[in-house]
PDB file of C-alpha atoms in Angstrom:
ATOM      1  CA  MET A   1      -1.570  26.632 -33.662  1.00  0.00           C
ATOM      2  CA  GLU A   2      -2.989  23.616 -34.739  1.00  0.00           C
ATOM      3  CA  PRO A   3      -5.651  22.178 -31.999  1.00  0.00           C
ATOM      4  CA  ASN A   4      -4.198  18.676 -31.476  1.00  0.00           C
ATOM      5  CA  VAL A   5      -1.201  20.710 -30.401  1.00  0.00           C
ATOM      6  CA  VAL A   6      -2.860  22.290 -27.700  1.00  0.00           C
ATOM      7  CA  ILE A   7      -4.734  19.585 -26.978  1.00  0.00           C
ATOM      8  CA  TRP A   8      -1.542  17.409 -26.111  1.00  0.00           C
ATOM      9  CA  LEU A   9       0.022  20.413 -24.455  1.00  0.00           C
ATOM     10  CA  VAL A  10      -2.672  20.401 -21.874  1.00  0.00           C
ATOM     11  CA  GLY A  11      -2.498  16.688 -21.657  1.00  0.00           C
ATOM     12  CA  ILE A  12       1.544  16.808 -20.818  1.00  0.00           C
ATOM     13  CA  ILE A  13       0.733  19.893 -17.998  1.00  0.00           C
ATOM     14  CA  ALA A  14      -2.587  18.049 -16.499  1.00  0.00           C
ATOM     15  CA  PHE A  15      -0.527  14.699 -16.275  1.00  0.00           C
ATOM     16  CA  ILE A  16       2.393  16.344 -14.741  1.00  0.00           C
ATOM     17  CA  ILE A  17       0.127  18.329 -11.930  1.00  0.00           C
ATOM     18  CA  LEU A  18      -1.950  15.282 -11.145  1.00  0.00           C
ATOM     19  CA  GLU A  19       1.688  13.595 -10.420  1.00  0.00           C
ATOM     20  CA  ALA A  20       2.768  16.543  -8.578  1.00  0.00           C
ATOM     21  CA  VAL A  21      -0.135  16.392  -6.412  1.00  0.00           C
ATOM     22  CA  THR A  22      -0.284  12.484  -6.075  1.00  0.00           C
ATOM     23  CA  TYR A  23       2.623  10.493  -4.501  1.00  0.00           C
ATOM     24  CA  GLN A  24       2.221   7.533  -6.428  1.00  0.00           C
ATOM     25  CA  ILE A  25       3.999   7.322  -9.812  1.00  0.00           C
ATOM     26  CA  VAL A  26       1.051   6.605 -11.553  1.00  0.00           C
ATOM     27  CA  SER A  27       0.304   9.736 -14.191  1.00  0.00           C
ATOM     28  CA  ILE A  28       3.806  10.743 -15.251  1.00  0.00           C
ATOM     29  CA  TRP A  29       3.807   7.406 -17.624  1.00  0.00           C
ATOM     30  CA  PHE A  30       0.520   9.073 -19.217  1.00  0.00           C
ATOM     31  CA  ALA A  31       2.252  12.264 -19.587  1.00  0.00           C
ATOM     32  CA  LEU A  32       5.265  10.843 -21.669  1.00  0.00           C
ATOM     33  CA  GLY A  33       2.660   9.317 -23.950  1.00  0.00           C
ATOM     34  CA  ALA A  34       1.095  12.609 -24.319  1.00  0.00           C
ATOM     35  CA  VAL A  35       4.660  13.600 -25.485  1.00  0.00           C
ATOM     36  CA  GLY A  36       4.749  10.893 -27.823  1.00  0.00           C
ATOM     37  CA  GLY A  37       1.313  12.190 -29.298  1.00  0.00           C
ATOM     38  CA  LEU A  38       2.239  15.763 -29.464  1.00  0.00           C
ATOM     39  CA  ILE A  39       5.733  14.679 -31.905  1.00  0.00           C
ATOM     40  CA  VAL A  40       3.112  12.551 -34.184  1.00  0.00           C
ATOM     41  CA  THR A  41       1.040  15.623 -34.400  1.00  0.00           C
ATOM     42  CA  LEU A  42       4.073  17.869 -35.484  1.00  0.00           C
ATOM     43  CA  MET A  43       4.878  15.256 -37.991  1.00  0.00           C
ATOM     44  CA  GLY A  44       1.450  16.005 -39.185  1.00  0.00           C
ATOM     45  CA  LYS A  45      -0.213  12.625 -38.718  1.00  0.00           C
ATOM     46  CA  GLN A  46      -3.982  12.198 -37.812  1.00  0.00           C
ATOM     47  CA  PHE A  47      -5.428  12.287 -34.704  1.00  0.00           C
ATOM     48  CA  GLY A  48      -6.172   8.080 -34.536  1.00  0.00           C
ATOM     49  CA  ILE A  49      -2.325   7.963 -35.066  1.00  0.00           C
ATOM     50  CA  GLN A  50      -1.967  10.108 -32.462  1.00  0.00           C
ATOM     51  CA  MET A  51      -3.936   8.321 -30.015  1.00  0.00           C
ATOM     52  CA  THR A  52      -2.597   5.082 -30.573  1.00  0.00           C
ATOM     53  CA  VAL A  53       0.905   6.312 -30.008  1.00  0.00           C
ATOM     54  CA  PHE A  54      -0.280   7.631 -26.768  1.00  0.00           C
ATOM     55  CA  LEU A  55      -1.846   4.461 -25.833  1.00  0.00           C
ATOM     56  CA  ILE A  56       1.311   2.398 -26.778  1.00  0.00           C
ATOM     57  CA  ILE A  57       3.942   4.766 -25.225  1.00  0.00           C
ATOM     58  CA  SER A  58       1.240   5.000 -21.954  1.00  0.00           C
ATOM     59  CA  VAL A  59       0.962   1.179 -21.637  1.00  0.00           C
ATOM     60  CA  ILE A  60       4.609   0.505 -22.117  1.00  0.00           C
ATOM     61  CA  CYS A  61       5.550   2.825 -19.502  1.00  0.00           C
ATOM     62  CA  VAL A  62       3.566   1.495 -17.144  1.00  0.00           C
ATOM     63  CA  LEU A  63       4.278  -1.986 -17.734  1.00  0.00           C
ATOM     64  CA  ALA A  64       8.025  -1.811 -18.020  1.00  0.00           C
ATOM     65  CA  LEU A  65       8.735   1.422 -15.686  1.00  0.00           C
ATOM     66  CA  ARG A  66       6.487   1.551 -12.874  1.00  0.00           C
ATOM     67  CA  PRO A  67       7.377  -1.844 -11.482  1.00  0.00           C
ATOM     68  CA  LEU A  68      11.328  -0.503 -11.951  1.00  0.00           C
ATOM     69  CA  SER A  69      10.313   2.609 -10.053  1.00  0.00           C
ATOM     70  CA  LYS A  70       8.572   0.851  -7.370  1.00  0.00           C
ATOM     71  CA  LYS A  71      11.607  -0.974  -6.518  1.00  0.00           C
ATOM     72  CA  MET A  72      13.988   1.870  -6.626  1.00  0.00           C
ATOM     73  CA  ILE A  73      11.459   4.879  -4.777  1.00  0.00           C
ATOM     74  CA  LYS A  74      11.239   2.347  -1.381  1.00  0.00           C
ATOM     75  CA  THR A  75       8.643   2.782   1.175  1.00  0.00           C
ATOM     76  CA  LYS A  76       9.729   2.487   4.701  1.00  0.00           C
ATOM     77  CA  ASN A  77       7.319   1.127   7.273  1.00  0.00           C
ATOM     78  CA  VAL A  78       7.422   3.359  10.465  1.00  0.00           C
ATOM     79  CA  ARG A  79       7.554   1.174  13.332  1.00  0.00           C
ATOM     80  CA  THR A  80       5.934   2.440  16.453  1.00  0.00           C
ATOM     81  CA  ASN A  81       6.339   1.719  19.842  1.00  0.00           C
ATOM     82  CA  SER A  82       3.447  -0.934  20.015  1.00  0.00           C
ATOM     83  CA  ASP A  83       5.416  -3.106  17.199  1.00  0.00           C
ATOM     84  CA  SER A  84       8.040  -3.502  20.175  1.00  0.00           C
ATOM     85  CA  LEU A  85       6.044  -5.769  21.885  1.00  0.00           C
ATOM     86  CA  ILE A  86       6.477  -8.647  19.108  1.00  0.00           C
ATOM     87  CA  GLY A  87       8.026 -11.271  20.823  1.00  0.00           C
ATOM     88  CA  LYS A  88       7.433 -10.264  24.446  1.00  0.00           C
ATOM     89  CA  GLU A  89       5.104 -12.298  26.757  1.00  0.00           C
ATOM     90  CA  VAL A  90       1.292 -10.996  27.917  1.00  0.00           C
ATOM     91  CA  PHE A  91      -0.593 -12.099  30.921  1.00  0.00           C
ATOM     92  CA  ILE A  92      -3.705 -13.350  30.024  1.00  0.00           C
ATOM     93  CA  THR A  93      -6.536 -11.951  32.181  1.00  0.00           C
ATOM     94  CA  GLU A  94      -9.267 -12.811  30.386  1.00  0.00           C
ATOM     95  CA  GLU A  95     -10.117 -16.332  28.520  1.00  0.00           C
ATOM     96  CA  VAL A  96      -9.261 -15.655  24.679  1.00  0.00           C
ATOM     97  CA  ASN A  97     -11.867 -17.179  22.508  1.00  0.00           C
ATOM     98  CA  ASN A  98     -11.941 -15.936  18.997  1.00  0.00           C
ATOM     99  CA  LEU A  99     -15.475 -17.295  17.961  1.00  0.00           C
ATOM    100  CA  HIS A 100     -16.779 -15.441  20.848  1.00  0.00           C
ATOM    101  CA  GLY A 101     -14.294 -12.305  20.313  1.00  0.00           C
ATOM    102  CA  ASN A 102     -13.116 -12.648  23.961  1.00  0.00           C
ATOM    103  CA  GLY A 103      -9.698 -12.088  25.392  1.00  0.00           C
ATOM    104  CA  LYS A 104      -8.037  -9.814  27.108  1.00  0.00           C
ATOM    105  CA  GLY A 105      -4.415  -9.129  28.400  1.00  0.00           C
ATOM    106  CA  ILE A 106      -2.014  -7.059  30.748  1.00  0.00           C
ATOM    107  CA  ILE A 107       1.635  -6.058  29.214  1.00  0.00           C
ATOM    108  CA  ASN A 108       3.250  -3.180  30.763  1.00  0.00           C
ATOM    109  CA  GLY A 109       0.741  -2.143  32.804  1.00  0.00           C
ATOM    110  CA  MET A 110      -1.653  -1.666  29.849  1.00  0.00           C
ATOM    111  CA  THR A 111      -4.667  -3.631  28.954  1.00  0.00           C
ATOM    112  CA  TRP A 112      -5.146  -5.179  25.335  1.00  0.00           C
ATOM    113  CA  SER A 113      -7.506  -6.777  23.259  1.00  0.00           C
ATOM    114  CA  VAL A 114      -5.896 -10.436  22.676  1.00  0.00           C
ATOM    115  CA  ARG A 115      -6.863 -12.937  19.721  1.00  0.00           C
ATOM    116  CA  SER A 116      -5.318 -16.073  19.257  1.00  0.00           C
ATOM    117  CA  ALA A 117      -3.035 -16.621  16.246  1.00  0.00           C
ATOM    118  CA  ASP A 118      -4.245 -20.220  15.812  1.00  0.00           C
ATOM    119  CA  ASP A 119      -7.686 -20.077  17.193  1.00  0.00           C
ATOM    120  CA  SER A 120      -6.840 -22.174  20.095  1.00  0.00           C
ATOM    121  CA  LEU A 121      -8.464 -21.275  23.298  1.00  0.00           C
ATOM    122  CA  ILE A 122      -6.115 -19.708  25.848  1.00  0.00           C
ATOM    123  CA  SER A 123      -7.109 -19.705  29.402  1.00  0.00           C
ATOM    124  CA  GLU A 124      -7.098 -16.892  31.959  1.00  0.00           C
ATOM    125  CA  ASN A 125      -3.991 -16.524  34.105  1.00  0.00           C
ATOM    126  CA  GLU A 126      -1.826 -18.103  31.444  1.00  0.00           C
ATOM    127  CA  VAL A 127       1.008 -16.277  29.639  1.00  0.00           C
ATOM    128  CA  ALA A 128       0.973 -16.415  25.753  1.00  0.00           C
ATOM    129  CA  SER A 129       4.015 -15.072  23.329  1.00  0.00           C
ATOM    130  CA  ILE A 130       3.135 -12.279  21.258  1.00  0.00           C
ATOM    131  CA  GLU A 131       3.077 -12.707  17.440  1.00  0.00           C
ATOM    132  CA  ASP A 132       1.961  -9.699  15.558  1.00  0.00           C
ATOM    133  CA  ILE A 133      -0.680  -7.017  16.238  1.00  0.00           C
ATOM    134  CA  LYS A 134      -3.236  -6.267  14.101  1.00  0.00           C
ATOM    135  CA  GLY A 135      -5.270  -2.319  14.753  1.00  0.00           C
ATOM    136  CA  VAL A 136      -5.765  -3.061  19.053  1.00  0.00           C
ATOM    137  CA  HIS A 137      -5.478  -6.434  18.687  1.00  0.00           C
ATOM    138  CA  LEU A 138      -2.416  -8.655  20.444  1.00  0.00           C
ATOM    139  CA  ILE A 139      -2.271 -11.702  18.049  1.00  0.00           C
ATOM    140  CA  VAL A 140      -0.984 -14.129  20.473  1.00  0.00           C
ATOM    141  CA  LYS A 141       0.231 -18.134  20.741  1.00  0.00           C
ATOM    142  CA  ARG A 142       0.397 -19.837  24.184  1.00  0.00           C
ATOM    143  CA  LYS A 143       3.801 -19.883  25.633  1.00  0.00           C
ATOM    144  CA  GLY A 144       5.910 -22.969  24.498  1.00  0.00           C
ATOM    145  CA  GLU A 145       3.788 -23.707  21.562  1.00  0.00           C
TER     146      GLU A 145
END
């Protein structure tokens, strides 16, 4: 068996195994390029032409098919219990000041770190609405704004 045939077969197998252990749909395109390189090898062409075909097919597949495959394989965001807090109100127990990194609030009996969505100061004992959650911080706006 010709050495270049072995190289392309090993390449195809390696790219398929790499794709199997990841879930990013990245290396399958290079496996298709390696199939093109193998076909050109079997036609008796030089290694430079084989590599050119490999690169062209791989690039075309990445540019044309990867965006299509990303649309078809939709990843769904798993909502957590804390996501259910968005839109609700939080009682501010410590002044919210993004500049100083201060701010605490209570909702459902739990104390959270609180940050202002628009960098405004929110006084202690006010009620704010939860706009978002980033990490362990509730991102809030003054109620009514």
